[in-house]
Coordinates of C-alpha atoms (C1' of nucleotides) in Angstrom, one line a residue:
Chain A
M22 CA -18.6 -43.8 -136.9
C23 CA -20.5 -45.1 -139.8
P24 CA -19.4 -45.4 -143.4
A25 CA -21.0 -42.5 -145.6
G26 CA -23.0 -44.7 -147.8
S27 CA -23.4 -47.6 -145.3
S28 CA -26.3 -49.9 -146.0
R29 CA -27.2 -50.2 -142.5
W30 CA -28.1 -48.2 -139.4
C31 CA -25.1 -47.3 -137.0
P32 CA -26.6 -46.4 -133.8
T33 CA -24.7 -43.4 -132.0
P34 CA -23.6 -44.1 -128.4
E35 CA -26.2 -41.8 -127.3
Q36 CA -28.9 -43.8 -129.1
V37 CA -27.6 -47.0 -127.7
M38 CA -27.5 -45.7 -124.3
I39 CA -31.0 -44.5 -124.4
L40 CA -32.4 -47.7 -125.8
E41 CA -30.4 -49.8 -123.2
E42 CA -31.9 -47.6 -120.7
M43 CA -35.4 -48.1 -122.0
Y44 CA -34.8 -51.8 -122.3
R45 CA -33.6 -52.0 -118.8
S46 CA -36.4 -49.9 -117.5
G47 CA -38.9 -52.3 -118.9
V48 CA -39.6 -51.7 -122.5
K49 CA -38.9 -55.1 -124.3
T50 CA -41.2 -55.2 -127.0
P51 CA -42.6 -51.9 -127.9
N52 CA -45.5 -51.5 -130.1
A53 CA -46.0 -49.3 -133.1
T54 CA -46.8 -46.4 -131.0
Q55 CA -43.8 -46.6 -128.8
I56 CA -41.6 -47.4 -131.8
Q57 CA -42.6 -44.2 -133.4
Q58 CA -42.2 -42.1 -130.3
I59 CA -38.7 -43.7 -129.5
T60 CA -37.7 -43.2 -133.2
S61 CA -38.6 -39.6 -133.2
H62 CA -36.9 -39.2 -129.9
L63 CA -33.6 -40.9 -131.0
S64 CA -33.6 -39.0 -134.4
F65 CA -32.2 -36.1 -132.3
Y66 CA -29.2 -38.0 -132.0
G67 CA -28.7 -39.2 -135.5
K68 CA -30.4 -40.9 -138.6
I69 CA -32.7 -43.6 -137.4
E70 CA -35.9 -45.2 -138.7
G71 CA -38.6 -47.3 -137.1
K72 CA -37.3 -50.6 -138.3
N73 CA -34.0 -49.8 -136.5
V74 CA -35.7 -49.5 -133.4
F75 CA -37.9 -52.5 -134.1
Y76 CA -35.0 -54.8 -134.8
W77 CA -32.8 -53.5 -132.1
F78 CA -35.5 -54.6 -129.2
Q79 CA -35.8 -57.8 -131.3
N80 CA -32.1 -58.5 -131.3
H81 CA -31.4 -57.2 -127.8
K82 CA -34.0 -59.3 -126.3
A83 CA -32.7 -62.4 -128.1
R84 CA -29.2 -61.8 -127.3
E85 CA -29.8 -61.1 -123.7
R86 CA -31.6 -64.5 -123.3
Q87 CA -29.1 -66.1 -125.3
K88 CA -26.2 -64.7 -123.1
L89 CA -27.9 -65.9 -120.0
R90 CA -28.8 -69.5 -121.5
R91 CA -25.1 -70.0 -122.5
K92 CA -23.8 -68.8 -119.1
L93 CA -26.1 -71.3 -117.2
T94 CA -25.1 -74.0 -119.6
K95 CA -21.5 -73.4 -119.3
Q96 CA -21.7 -73.3 -115.5
L97 CA -23.5 -76.7 -115.5
Q98 CA -20.9 -78.2 -117.6
L99 CA -18.2 -77.0 -115.5
Q100 CA -19.8 -78.2 -112.4
Q101 CA -20.5 -81.6 -113.8
Q102 CA -16.9 -81.9 -115.1
Q103 CA -15.7 -80.6 -111.5
L104 CA -17.8 -83.3 -109.8
F105 CA -16.3 -86.0 -112.2
H106 CA -12.8 -85.1 -111.3
H107 CA -13.7 -85.0 -107.7
Y108 CA -15.1 -88.3 -107.9
F109 CA -12.2 -90.2 -109.6
D110 CA -9.3 -88.3 -108.1
S111 CA -9.1 -90.2 -105.0
L112 CA -7.0 -88.1 -102.6
P113 CA -4.8 -88.1 -99.7
S114 CA -6.6 -87.1 -96.4
P115 CA -5.0 -84.5 -94.5
P116 CA -7.8 -82.7 -92.5
F117 CA -7.3 -79.5 -94.4
Q118 CA -5.2 -79.0 -97.4
H119 CA -5.6 -76.2 -99.8
L120 CA -3.6 -76.5 -102.9
S121 CA -3.0 -73.6 -105.1
Y122 CA -1.1 -73.6 -108.5
Y123 CA -0.1 -70.2 -109.9
N124 CA 1.6 -69.8 -113.0
S125 CA 1.5 -65.9 -113.6
P126 CA 2.4 -64.1 -116.8
P127 CA 5.0 -61.4 -116.7
P128 CA 3.2 -58.9 -114.6
F129 CA 2.4 -61.3 -112.0
P130 CA 5.4 -63.0 -110.5
Q131 CA 5.2 -66.8 -110.7
Q132 CA 4.3 -68.8 -107.6
V133 CA 3.4 -72.2 -106.7
G134 CA 2.5 -72.8 -103.3
V135 CA 0.9 -75.2 -100.8
H136 CA -1.1 -73.5 -98.1
D137 CA -2.6 -74.4 -95.0
A138 CA -6.1 -74.6 -95.6
A139 CA -7.1 -72.8 -92.4
A140 CA -6.6 -69.4 -94.1
A141 CA -8.6 -70.7 -97.2
A142 CA -11.3 -71.9 -95.1
K143 CA -11.4 -68.8 -93.0
Q144 CA -11.8 -66.9 -96.4
G145 CA -15.3 -68.1 -96.9
M146 CA -16.1 -68.7 -93.2
N147 CA -15.8 -65.2 -92.0
Y148 CA -18.3 -65.4 -89.1
T149 CA -19.6 -61.9 -89.7
W150 CA -19.9 -62.3 -93.3
K151 CA -21.3 -65.6 -93.0
L152 CA -24.0 -64.5 -90.4
D153 CA -24.9 -61.4 -92.6
V154 CA -25.3 -63.6 -95.6
S155 CA -27.3 -66.3 -93.7
E156 CA -29.8 -63.8 -92.7
R157 CA -31.2 -64.1 -96.3
M158 CA -30.1 -67.4 -97.7
D159 CA -29.5 -70.8 -97.0
V160 CA -26.0 -71.0 -95.4
D161 CA -24.8 -74.2 -97.4
K162 CA -25.3 -72.2 -100.7
S163 CA -24.2 -68.9 -99.7
M164 CA -20.8 -68.8 -101.6
M165 CA -22.6 -70.4 -104.8
K166 CA -25.1 -67.6 -104.8
I167 CA -22.8 -64.8 -104.0
Y168 CA -19.9 -65.9 -106.2
G169 CA -21.8 -67.3 -109.1
G170 CA -20.0 -69.9 -110.9
D171 CA -18.4 -72.8 -109.1
L172 CA -15.8 -74.7 -110.9
L173 CA -14.7 -76.4 -107.9
M174 CA -14.7 -75.8 -104.3
M175 CA -14.6 -77.5 -101.0
V176 CA -16.0 -80.9 -100.7
D177 CA -16.5 -83.0 -97.5
L178 CA -14.0 -85.9 -97.9
S179 CA -15.6 -87.8 -95.0
S180 CA -18.6 -88.5 -97.1
P181 CA -17.9 -90.4 -100.4
S182 CA -21.3 -89.9 -101.5
L183 CA -20.5 -86.4 -102.7
S184 CA -24.1 -85.7 -102.3
S185 CA -23.7 -82.1 -100.9
P186 CA -20.7 -80.3 -102.0
C187 CA -20.6 -77.3 -99.8
F188 CA -19.0 -74.0 -100.4
F189 CA -17.0 -72.5 -97.5
T190 CA -18.9 -74.7 -95.2
T191 CA -19.5 -73.2 -91.7
T192 CA -19.0 -75.5 -88.9
T193 CA -19.0 -74.1 -85.3
T194 CA -18.3 -77.5 -83.6
G195 CA -15.5 -78.6 -85.6
P196 CA -14.6 -78.6 -89.2
P197 CA -15.1 -81.9 -91.2
P198 CA -12.1 -82.8 -93.7
L199 CA -12.4 -80.4 -96.4
K200 CA -10.2 -80.0 -99.4
T201 CA -10.0 -77.3 -101.9
L202 CA -9.2 -78.5 -105.5
E203 CA -8.0 -76.1 -108.2
L204 CA -7.7 -77.9 -111.4
F205 CA -5.6 -75.5 -113.6
P206 CA -2.8 -73.1 -113.4
V207 CA -4.1 -69.5 -112.7
T208 CA -3.0 -66.8 -114.9
A209 CA -4.6 -63.7 -115.8
S210 CA -4.9 -64.8 -119.4
N211 CA -6.7 -68.0 -118.2
L212 CA -8.8 -65.9 -116.1
K213 CA -9.7 -63.7 -119.0
E214 CA -10.4 -66.5 -121.2
E215 CA -12.6 -68.2 -118.8
C216 CA -14.4 -64.8 -118.1
N217 CA -14.8 -64.4 -121.9
K218 CA -16.2 -67.8 -122.3
N219 CA -18.6 -67.1 -119.6
N220 CA -19.8 -63.9 -121.1
N221 CA -19.9 -64.7 -124.7
G222 CA -19.9 -68.2 -125.3
Chain B
M14 CA -1.9 -47.2 -94.1
C15 CA -4.5 -49.0 -92.3
P16 CA -5.7 -48.9 -88.6
A17 CA -4.6 -51.6 -86.6
G18 CA -7.9 -53.0 -85.7
S19 CA -9.5 -51.8 -88.8
S20 CA -12.9 -53.1 -89.6
R21 CA -12.4 -53.3 -93.3
W22 CA -9.9 -54.6 -95.8
C23 CA -7.2 -51.9 -96.9
P24 CA -5.7 -53.3 -100.0
T25 CA -1.9 -52.8 -100.5
P26 CA -0.7 -50.9 -103.6
E27 CA 0.6 -54.1 -104.9
Q28 CA -2.7 -55.8 -104.6
V29 CA -4.5 -52.8 -106.1
M30 CA -2.1 -52.9 -109.0
I31 CA -2.5 -56.5 -109.8
L32 CA -6.3 -56.3 -109.3
E33 CA -6.6 -53.4 -111.7
E34 CA -4.3 -55.3 -114.2
M35 CA -6.5 -58.3 -114.1
Y36 CA -9.4 -56.2 -114.5
R37 CA -8.0 -54.4 -117.6
S38 CA -7.0 -57.7 -118.9
G39 CA -10.6 -59.0 -119.0
V40 CA -11.4 -60.4 -115.4
K41 CA -14.7 -58.5 -114.7
T42 CA -16.6 -60.9 -112.7
P43 CA -14.5 -63.8 -111.5
N44 CA -16.3 -66.9 -110.2
A45 CA -15.6 -68.7 -107.0
T46 CA -12.6 -70.4 -108.3
Q47 CA -11.1 -67.6 -109.7
I48 CA -11.8 -65.5 -106.6
Q49 CA -10.2 -68.2 -104.4
Q50 CA -7.0 -68.2 -106.8
I51 CA -6.6 -64.5 -107.0
T52 CA -7.1 -64.4 -103.1
S53 CA -4.3 -66.8 -102.6
H54 CA -2.1 -65.0 -105.2
L55 CA -2.8 -61.6 -103.5
S56 CA -2.3 -63.0 -100.0
F57 CA 1.4 -62.8 -100.8
Y58 CA 1.4 -59.1 -100.5
G59 CA -0.9 -58.7 -97.5
K60 CA -3.9 -59.8 -95.4
I61 CA -6.8 -60.5 -97.8
E62 CA -9.6 -62.8 -98.1
G63 CA -12.2 -64.0 -100.7
K64 CA -15.0 -61.6 -100.0
N65 CA -12.6 -58.6 -100.4
V66 CA -11.7 -59.8 -103.9
F67 CA -15.3 -60.4 -104.6
Y68 CA -16.4 -57.0 -103.6
W69 CA -13.5 -55.5 -105.3
F70 CA -14.6 -56.5 -108.7
Q71 CA -18.2 -55.9 -108.1
N72 CA -17.2 -52.2 -107.0
H73 CA -14.8 -51.7 -109.5
K74 CA -17.0 -52.8 -112.4
A75 CA -19.9 -50.8 -111.2
R76 CA -17.9 -47.6 -110.8
E77 CA -16.3 -47.9 -114.2
R78 CA -19.8 -48.2 -115.6
Q79 CA -21.0 -45.3 -113.6
K80 CA -17.9 -43.2 -114.7
L81 CA -18.8 -43.9 -118.3
R82 CA -22.5 -43.3 -117.9
R83 CA -21.9 -40.0 -116.3
K84 CA -19.6 -39.1 -119.0
L85 CA -22.3 -39.8 -121.7
T86 CA -25.0 -38.2 -119.8
K87 CA -22.9 -34.9 -119.8
Q88 CA -22.4 -35.3 -123.4
L89 CA -26.1 -35.6 -124.0
Q90 CA -27.2 -32.8 -121.9
L91 CA -24.8 -30.5 -123.7
Q92 CA -25.9 -31.8 -127.2
Q93 CA -29.8 -31.4 -126.1
Q94 CA -29.0 -27.8 -124.8
Q95 CA -27.4 -27.0 -128.3
L96 CA -30.4 -28.6 -130.1
F97 CA -32.8 -26.9 -128.0
H98 CA -31.4 -23.5 -128.9
H99 CA -31.1 -24.5 -132.5
Y100 CA -34.6 -25.3 -132.7
F101 CA -36.3 -22.2 -131.3
D102 CA -33.8 -19.9 -133.1
S103 CA -35.1 -20.8 -136.5
L104 CA -38.5 -22.0 -136.9
P105 CA -40.1 -22.5 -140.5
S106 CA -43.5 -23.4 -140.9
P107 CA -43.4 -26.5 -143.1
P108 CA -46.5 -28.0 -144.7
F109 CA -46.4 -31.0 -142.4
Q110 CA -45.6 -30.7 -138.8
H111 CA -44.8 -33.4 -136.3
L112 CA -45.3 -32.4 -132.8
S113 CA -43.5 -34.4 -130.1
Y114 CA -43.5 -33.7 -126.4
Y115 CA -40.9 -35.2 -124.4
N116 CA -40.7 -35.0 -120.6
S117 CA -37.8 -37.3 -119.8
P118 CA -36.6 -38.4 -116.4
P119 CA -33.3 -37.7 -115.2
P120 CA -31.2 -39.8 -117.4
F121 CA -33.1 -38.1 -120.4
P122 CA -32.8 -34.5 -120.4
Q123 CA -36.0 -32.5 -121.0
Q124 CA -36.9 -31.8 -124.5
V125 CA -39.6 -30.0 -126.6
G126 CA -39.3 -30.1 -130.3
V127 CA -41.1 -29.4 -133.6
H128 CA -40.1 -31.8 -136.6
D129 CA -41.0 -31.9 -140.1
A130 CA -43.3 -35.0 -140.6
A131 CA -41.8 -36.0 -143.9
A132 CA -38.9 -37.9 -142.0
A133 CA -41.5 -39.4 -139.6
A134 CA -43.5 -40.5 -142.3
K135 CA -40.6 -42.0 -144.1
Q136 CA -39.7 -44.0 -141.2
G137 CA -42.4 -46.3 -141.5
M138 CA -42.6 -46.4 -145.3
N139 CA -39.4 -48.1 -146.0
Y140 CA -40.1 -50.3 -148.8
T141 CA -37.5 -52.8 -148.2
W142 CA -38.6 -53.1 -144.6
K143 CA -42.1 -53.4 -145.6
L144 CA -41.2 -56.3 -147.8
D145 CA -39.0 -58.1 -145.5
V146 CA -41.9 -58.0 -142.7
S147 CA -44.5 -59.2 -145.0
E148 CA -42.6 -62.1 -145.8
R149 CA -43.9 -63.6 -142.5
M150 CA -47.3 -62.1 -142.2
D151 CA -50.3 -60.1 -143.5
V152 CA -49.2 -56.7 -144.8
D153 CA -52.4 -54.9 -143.6
K154 CA -52.1 -55.9 -140.3
S155 CA -48.4 -56.3 -140.0
M156 CA -47.6 -53.6 -137.6
M157 CA -50.5 -54.1 -135.5
K158 CA -49.6 -57.9 -135.4
I159 CA -46.2 -57.3 -134.6
Y160 CA -46.5 -54.4 -132.4
G161 CA -49.5 -55.2 -130.6
G162 CA -51.3 -52.4 -128.7
D163 CA -52.4 -49.3 -130.7
L164 CA -52.9 -46.0 -128.8
L165 CA -53.0 -44.5 -132.3
M166 CA -50.5 -42.7 -134.1
M167 CA -50.8 -41.5 -137.6
V168 CA -54.2 -40.3 -138.8
D169 CA -55.4 -39.0 -142.1
L170 CA -56.3 -35.5 -141.4
S171 CA -58.2 -35.2 -144.7
S172 CA -60.9 -37.3 -143.3
P173 CA -62.5 -35.8 -140.2
S174 CA -64.0 -39.1 -139.2
L175 CA -60.6 -40.7 -137.9
S176 CA -62.2 -43.9 -139.0
S177 CA -59.1 -45.8 -140.1
P178 CA -55.9 -45.0 -138.3
C179 CA -53.1 -46.6 -140.1
F180 CA -49.8 -47.7 -139.1
F181 CA -46.7 -46.8 -141.3
T182 CA -49.0 -46.3 -144.1
T183 CA -47.2 -46.8 -147.5
T184 CA -48.4 -44.8 -150.4
T185 CA -46.5 -44.6 -153.8
T186 CA -48.4 -42.0 -155.5
G187 CA -48.2 -39.2 -153.0
P188 CA -48.7 -39.1 -149.3
P189 CA -52.1 -37.7 -147.8
P190 CA -51.9 -35.0 -145.2
L191 CA -50.8 -37.1 -142.3
K192 CA -50.2 -35.9 -138.7
T193 CA -48.4 -37.7 -136.1
L194 CA -50.0 -37.1 -132.5
E195 CA -48.2 -38.0 -129.5
L196 CA -50.9 -38.0 -126.7
F197 CA -48.7 -38.1 -123.7
P198 CA -45.3 -37.4 -122.7
V199 CA -42.8 -40.0 -123.6
T200 CA -40.9 -41.2 -120.7
A201 CA -39.2 -44.7 -120.2
S202 CA -41.6 -45.2 -117.3
N203 CA -44.6 -44.4 -119.3
L204 CA -43.5 -46.8 -121.8
K205 CA -42.8 -49.5 -119.3
E206 CA -46.4 -48.9 -117.8
E207 CA -47.9 -49.2 -121.1
C208 CA -45.9 -52.2 -121.9
N209 CA -47.0 -53.9 -118.7
K210 CA -50.6 -53.1 -119.4
N211 CA -50.2 -54.6 -122.7
N212 CA -48.5 -57.7 -121.4
N213 CA -50.5 -58.2 -118.3
G214 CA -53.9 -56.7 -118.8
Chain C
dG13 C1' 3.5 -27.1 -89.5
dC14 C1' -0.5 -29.5 -87.8
dA15 C1' -4.9 -31.1 -86.0
dA16 C1' -10.0 -30.4 -86.5
dA17 C1' -13.3 -30.2 -90.1
dT18 C1' -14.7 -31.5 -94.5
dT19 C1' -14.9 -34.0 -98.9
dA20 C1' -13.7 -37.6 -102.0
dA21 C1' -12.8 -42.9 -102.5
dT22 C1' -13.9 -47.0 -102.0
dG23 C1' -15.0 -51.2 -99.0
dA24 C1' -19.2 -53.7 -97.5
dT25 C1' -24.3 -54.5 -97.4
dT26 C1' -28.7 -54.3 -99.0
dT27 C1' -32.3 -53.9 -102.7
dA28 C1' -34.1 -54.5 -107.3
dT29 C1' -33.9 -56.6 -111.9
dT30 C1' -33.2 -60.1 -114.9
dC31 C1' -34.3 -64.6 -117.3
dA32 C1' -36.0 -68.8 -117.3
dA33 C1' -37.4 -73.4 -115.0
dG34 C1' -40.8 -75.5 -112.3
Chain D
dC8 C1' -47.2 -66.9 -111.7
dT9 C1' -44.0 -68.0 -108.4
dT10 C1' -39.4 -69.1 -107.4
dG11 C1' -34.1 -69.6 -108.0
dA12 C1' -30.0 -67.9 -109.2
dA13 C1' -27.2 -64.5 -110.6
dT14 C1' -25.9 -59.6 -111.0
dA15 C1' -26.3 -54.8 -111.2
dA16 C1' -27.8 -50.5 -108.8
dA17 C1' -28.2 -48.0 -104.7
dT18 C1' -26.8 -47.4 -100.5
dC19 C1' -24.4 -47.5 -96.1
dA20 C1' -20.0 -46.8 -93.6
dT21 C1' -15.3 -46.2 -92.9
dT22 C1' -10.8 -44.7 -94.4
dA23 C1' -7.8 -41.4 -97.3
dA24 C1' -7.2 -36.8 -98.9
dT25 C1' -7.8 -32.2 -98.7
dT26 C1' -8.9 -28.0 -96.8
dT27 C1' -9.0 -24.5 -93.1
dG28 C1' -8.0 -21.8 -89.0
dC29 C1' -4.7 -21.2 -86.0

DNA sequence: GCAAATTAATGATTTATTCAAG
DNA sequence: CTTGAATAAATCATTAATTTGC
């Protein structure tokens, strides 16, 4: 685990687990008493002192905040980029078209395809699901809320204003012209990178 | 495999394999775009829609976590059992005693222990730490200032008055008789409550 | 062997937390 | 202090594995 004469604390997995559990259950900035108690408790699992606990909570809190902040920032940037592209890539107007580009690494066979958008649209428009979701939230934002990030999506091409990009819009009377844009090749490694960017940077 | 009119998605082996490979290679919480891409990709192997992919990653991530957590918890329980026995098999009577009462909720197995106070005292007396902290604030009040609340922790037993409880007292000549008292069972929920009291009240 | 019964996996929903913006 | 957005945890519900008695 930790070099014998290490100059700094190396928490054991048990210690980390307990600290995280405490943090999760509400201990964010323990006071002296709490720190002493926690320290005593954790000293069961390995060498530890008060300052370690103190600093752990400080750092953990800060890094959680940081993580969230970065995630939000990234999302915003991507969203804006997306809207930018949407705005300037004027497009042909089949009522529905869903373009998918796949460029998969060895384990995933390559595939470049153009699909009818009906299927794609249906994916997000499953009626039951939609209904269930809409019980709690605004229908228009459902996919955003559920799926988190929204690099790109379906925009109503009939309105040039781009004022209200909608995710998996549900229309019972008749669907407006929608287009799903995917701006980069899809590979596992790409997905991984993006995921890491979201998580770490 | 799956009943004809099944109410829920039954992934094909290929789909599961690909999903698992993606997860392994870093895709943990795909966003809407990624979900759409993955969905299109997997639709090659069978019926599938976005929500299936979304739910799959949610569930898979959660259950992987769960698996790990259970493993750790089991380890902890074993470890604590061992320590418990160890403690009551050999009980010395040291000059300083540190009484700790632990009454932990499920994740933290029960624990009753008796410690030598030397370690506890040392925790708060680390010289380097003291210095580092005092760079930014008044030394005497440092812990109070940093840690806020003070249920009260270390008291000098040589003075019966209990007039000046000190936090992490530093004594270079020789430690006075100190005793660490813990006045209530330490649980995550207790700590949380106290924390809330400190923050809100 | 083979169904009915029981248990384990896992897809789908709901509920609770989290941080930070307003 | 409240709310929005996202996510994790807990839970419900259905399908697959398996066990069991015949």
